Structure formats: C-alpha cells, structure tokens
CSV table of C-alpha atoms and ligand atoms in Angstrom, one decimal:
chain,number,residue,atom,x,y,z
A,1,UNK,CA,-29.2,-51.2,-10.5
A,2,UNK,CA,-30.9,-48.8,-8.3
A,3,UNK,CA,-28.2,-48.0,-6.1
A,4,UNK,CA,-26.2,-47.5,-9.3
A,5,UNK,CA,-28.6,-44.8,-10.0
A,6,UNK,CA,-28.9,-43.0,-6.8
A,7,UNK,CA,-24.6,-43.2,-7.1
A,8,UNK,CA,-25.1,-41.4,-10.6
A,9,UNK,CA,-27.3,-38.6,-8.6
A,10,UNK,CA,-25.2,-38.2,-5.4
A,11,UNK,CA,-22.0,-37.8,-8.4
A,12,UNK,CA,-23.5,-35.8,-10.5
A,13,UNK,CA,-24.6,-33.6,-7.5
A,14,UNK,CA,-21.1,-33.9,-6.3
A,15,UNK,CA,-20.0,-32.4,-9.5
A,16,UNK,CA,-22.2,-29.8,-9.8
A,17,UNK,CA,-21.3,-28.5,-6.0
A,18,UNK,CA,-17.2,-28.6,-6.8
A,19,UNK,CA,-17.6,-26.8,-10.1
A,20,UNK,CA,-20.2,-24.1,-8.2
A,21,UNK,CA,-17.4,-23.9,-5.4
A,22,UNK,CA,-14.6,-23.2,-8.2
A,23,UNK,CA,-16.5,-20.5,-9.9
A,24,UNK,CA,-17.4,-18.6,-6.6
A,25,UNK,CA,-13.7,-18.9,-5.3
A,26,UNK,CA,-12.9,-18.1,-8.7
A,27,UNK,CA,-15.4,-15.0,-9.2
A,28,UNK,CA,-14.3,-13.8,-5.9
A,29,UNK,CA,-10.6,-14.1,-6.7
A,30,UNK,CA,-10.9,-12.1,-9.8
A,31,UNK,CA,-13.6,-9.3,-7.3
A,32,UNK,CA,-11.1,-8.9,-4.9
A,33,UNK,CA,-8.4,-8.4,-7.5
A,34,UNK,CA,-10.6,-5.4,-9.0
A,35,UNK,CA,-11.7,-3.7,-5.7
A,36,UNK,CA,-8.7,-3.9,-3.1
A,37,UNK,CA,-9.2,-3.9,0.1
A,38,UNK,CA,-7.9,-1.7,3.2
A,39,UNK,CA,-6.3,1.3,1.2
A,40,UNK,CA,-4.3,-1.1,-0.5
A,41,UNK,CA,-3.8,-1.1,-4.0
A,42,UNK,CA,-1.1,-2.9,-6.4
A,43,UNK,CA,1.2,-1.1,-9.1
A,44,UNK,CA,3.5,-2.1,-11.8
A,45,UNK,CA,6.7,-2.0,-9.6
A,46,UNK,CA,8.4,-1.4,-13.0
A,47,UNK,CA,6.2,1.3,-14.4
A,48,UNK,CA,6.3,3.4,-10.9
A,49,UNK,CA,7.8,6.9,-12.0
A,50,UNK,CA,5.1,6.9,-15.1
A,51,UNK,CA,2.1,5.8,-12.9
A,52,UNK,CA,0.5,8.9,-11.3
A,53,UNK,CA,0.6,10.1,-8.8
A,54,UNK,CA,4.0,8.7,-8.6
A,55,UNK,CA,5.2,10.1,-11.4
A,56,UNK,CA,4.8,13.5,-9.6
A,57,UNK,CA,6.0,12.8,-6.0
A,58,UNK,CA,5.3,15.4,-3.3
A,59,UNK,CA,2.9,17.3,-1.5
A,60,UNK,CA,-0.1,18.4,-2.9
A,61,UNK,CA,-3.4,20.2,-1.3
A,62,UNK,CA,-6.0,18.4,-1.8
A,63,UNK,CA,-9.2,20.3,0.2
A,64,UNK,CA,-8.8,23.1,3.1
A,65,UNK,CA,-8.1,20.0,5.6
A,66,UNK,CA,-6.3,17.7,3.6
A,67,UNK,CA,-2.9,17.2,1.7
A,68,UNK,CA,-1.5,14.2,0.1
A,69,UNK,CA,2.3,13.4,0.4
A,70,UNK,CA,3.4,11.5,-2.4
A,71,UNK,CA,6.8,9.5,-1.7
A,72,UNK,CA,8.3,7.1,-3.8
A,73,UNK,CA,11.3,4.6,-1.9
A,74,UNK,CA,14.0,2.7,-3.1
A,75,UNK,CA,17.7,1.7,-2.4
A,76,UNK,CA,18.6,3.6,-0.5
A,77,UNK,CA,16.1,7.2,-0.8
A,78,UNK,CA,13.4,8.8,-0.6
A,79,UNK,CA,11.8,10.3,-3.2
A,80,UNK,CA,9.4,13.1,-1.9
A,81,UNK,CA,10.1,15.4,-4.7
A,82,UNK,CA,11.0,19.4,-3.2
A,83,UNK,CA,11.5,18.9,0.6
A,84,UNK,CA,8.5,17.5,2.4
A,85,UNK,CA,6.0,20.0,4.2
A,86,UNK,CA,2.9,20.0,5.8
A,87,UNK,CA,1.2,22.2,7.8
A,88,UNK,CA,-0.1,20.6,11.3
A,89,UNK,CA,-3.9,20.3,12.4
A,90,UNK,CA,-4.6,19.0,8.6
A,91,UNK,CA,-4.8,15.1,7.4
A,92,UNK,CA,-1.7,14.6,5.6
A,93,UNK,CA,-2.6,11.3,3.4
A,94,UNK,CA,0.8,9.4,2.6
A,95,UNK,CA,0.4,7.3,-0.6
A,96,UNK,CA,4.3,5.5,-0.6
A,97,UNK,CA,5.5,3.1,-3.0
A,98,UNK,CA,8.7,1.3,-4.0
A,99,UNK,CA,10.7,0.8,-7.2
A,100,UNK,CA,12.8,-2.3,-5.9
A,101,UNK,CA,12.8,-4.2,-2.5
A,102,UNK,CA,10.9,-3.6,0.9
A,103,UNK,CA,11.1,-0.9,2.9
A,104,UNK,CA,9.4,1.0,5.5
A,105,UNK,CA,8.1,5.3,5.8
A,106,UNK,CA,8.7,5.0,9.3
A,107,UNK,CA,8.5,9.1,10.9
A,108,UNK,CA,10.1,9.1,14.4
A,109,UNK,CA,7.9,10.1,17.2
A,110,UNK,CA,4.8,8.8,15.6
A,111,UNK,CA,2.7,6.2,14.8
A,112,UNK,CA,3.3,6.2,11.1
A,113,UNK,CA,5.1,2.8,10.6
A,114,UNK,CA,4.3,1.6,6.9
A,115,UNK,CA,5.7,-1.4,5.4
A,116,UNK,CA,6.5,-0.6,1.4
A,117,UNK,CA,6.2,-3.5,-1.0
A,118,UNK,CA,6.9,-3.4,-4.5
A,119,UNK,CA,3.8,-3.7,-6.5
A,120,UNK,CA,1.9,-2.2,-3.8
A,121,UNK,CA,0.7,1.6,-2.9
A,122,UNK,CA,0.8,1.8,1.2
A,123,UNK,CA,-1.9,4.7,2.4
A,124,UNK,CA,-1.7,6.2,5.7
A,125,UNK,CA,-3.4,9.2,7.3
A,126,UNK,CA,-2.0,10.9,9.9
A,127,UNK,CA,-2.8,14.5,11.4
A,128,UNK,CA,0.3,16.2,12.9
A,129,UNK,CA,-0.3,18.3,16.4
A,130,UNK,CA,3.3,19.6,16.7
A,131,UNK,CA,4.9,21.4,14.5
A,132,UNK,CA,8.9,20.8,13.8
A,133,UNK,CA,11.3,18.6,11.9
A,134,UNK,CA,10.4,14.8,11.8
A,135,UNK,CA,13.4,12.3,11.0
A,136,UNK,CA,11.7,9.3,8.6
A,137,UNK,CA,13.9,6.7,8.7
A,138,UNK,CA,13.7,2.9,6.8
A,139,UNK,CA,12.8,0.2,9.7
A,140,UNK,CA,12.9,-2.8,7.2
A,141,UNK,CA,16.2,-4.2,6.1
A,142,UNK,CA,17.2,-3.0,2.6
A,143,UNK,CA,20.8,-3.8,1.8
A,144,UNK,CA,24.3,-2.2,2.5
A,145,UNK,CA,22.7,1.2,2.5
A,146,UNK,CA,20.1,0.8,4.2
A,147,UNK,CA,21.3,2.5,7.9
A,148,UNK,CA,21.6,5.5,5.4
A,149,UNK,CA,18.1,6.0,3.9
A,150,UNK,CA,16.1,8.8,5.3
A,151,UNK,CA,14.8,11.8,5.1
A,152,UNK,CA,12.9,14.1,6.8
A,153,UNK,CA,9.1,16.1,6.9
A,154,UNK,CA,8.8,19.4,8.2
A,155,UNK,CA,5.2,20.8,10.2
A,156,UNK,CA,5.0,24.1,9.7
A,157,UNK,CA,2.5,25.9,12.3
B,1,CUA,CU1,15.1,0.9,2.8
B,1,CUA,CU2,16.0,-0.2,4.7
C-alpha cells in the first residue's frame, strides 16, 4: 500500500509535467505564430493583390535613405508595378511575395538571392553602389516558363 501511494505521486507528478510541457510548446506555438521571426511574415497566398502593400507593387520612398520595392511573382512575371528604380547609395528594402508556386528575386551581380514562397513575404535589404541596369532573373524552377521570367531594376546615380 505505500508504494501504491508514492506510484499515485510520481503519476500524478508525471501528469502534471506532460500537460505543463503541452501548454508551453503550445503557448509558444501560437507566440511564434503572432510575432515572426527574421523579416519573415506569412500572407494569404490567395488574397495577395488585396493585401497591402501588395496590392500597390512598386517603389515607394520611404525616408531620405530608404525606399521599399514592392514585387509581387508568379508564373512566369514579375510584378513591380511601373519599371523598377532606385537610386544607388540608399537601402532599397525588397518586400517579394508570390501568388502561386516558388520562385526566386534573384538580381544578377549581387547578393540578393531570395527564395519566394507562397504564403510568405521575403524582406531583403540591399544598398546598390553602381548605378546601371540589373537583370533579375527566377533561380528556382517554376514550370514551362520559367527560363522566361525576369525583369529588370534600374540604379540611377
Ligand atoms: Cu519563377 Cu522560375
């Protein structure tokens, strides 16, 4: 009988631990869902063109040093709204999302290589030192078009 009852403690202790466990992964879970991490945050892939900012792609200014480029991708385009430009020296802030299947806002000659996931807004800031035309091109397989989906940025001085 007094084993019995140590038994009852160690399982009710046992219990008590899992179900503390559950609601800490639980609690965290549902955090983590609320506050993204890493400039990462999740859309409705099917409500893109009516969730801002993507329902306005393009550049916008957002202080003297910074702009925000708002692209939105899908079989087989770009969406950057009127042609993309940026002046250089200045933190350009890409915000790019997708309507369908992955891509990627790859510009040539940099280190700008994002992978775009449905559901997902992908944020990259990059400062460009030279001005010119930049080629962004789609590294991530996409379908029959997908050797034809780019477009291209132009740093003005
Ligand atoms: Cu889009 Cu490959």
């Amino acid at each position: 009988m007094h084993l019995h009852k140590y038994e009852k403690i160690w399982l009710t202790f046992g219990i008590v631990c899992l179900v503390a466990f559950l609601s800490i992964v639980g609690v965290s879970a549902f955090a983590q869902d609320h506050t993204p991490a890493g400039g990462m945050h999740t859309i409705d892939p099917e409500k893109v063109r009516e969730t801002a900012p993507f329902n306005e792609p393009g550049v916008k200014q957002l202080d003297d040093d910074t702009y925000q480029a708002t692209i939105v991708a899908s079989a087989f385009a770009y969406d950057e709204g009127e042609a993309l430009q940026v002046p250089a020296g200045k933190e350009i802030i890409f915000k790019v999302t997708s309507t369908d299947v992955v891509h990627s806002f790859t510009i040539d000659n940099t280190n700008v290589n994002m992978m775009v996931v449905p559901g997902q807004v992908t944020t990259k800031s990059y400062t460009f030192k030279e001005p010119g035309k930049y080629l962004i091109i789609c590294n991530e397989y996409c379908g029959t078009g997908h050797h034809y989906m780019y477009t291209e940025i132009e740093v003005t001085e």
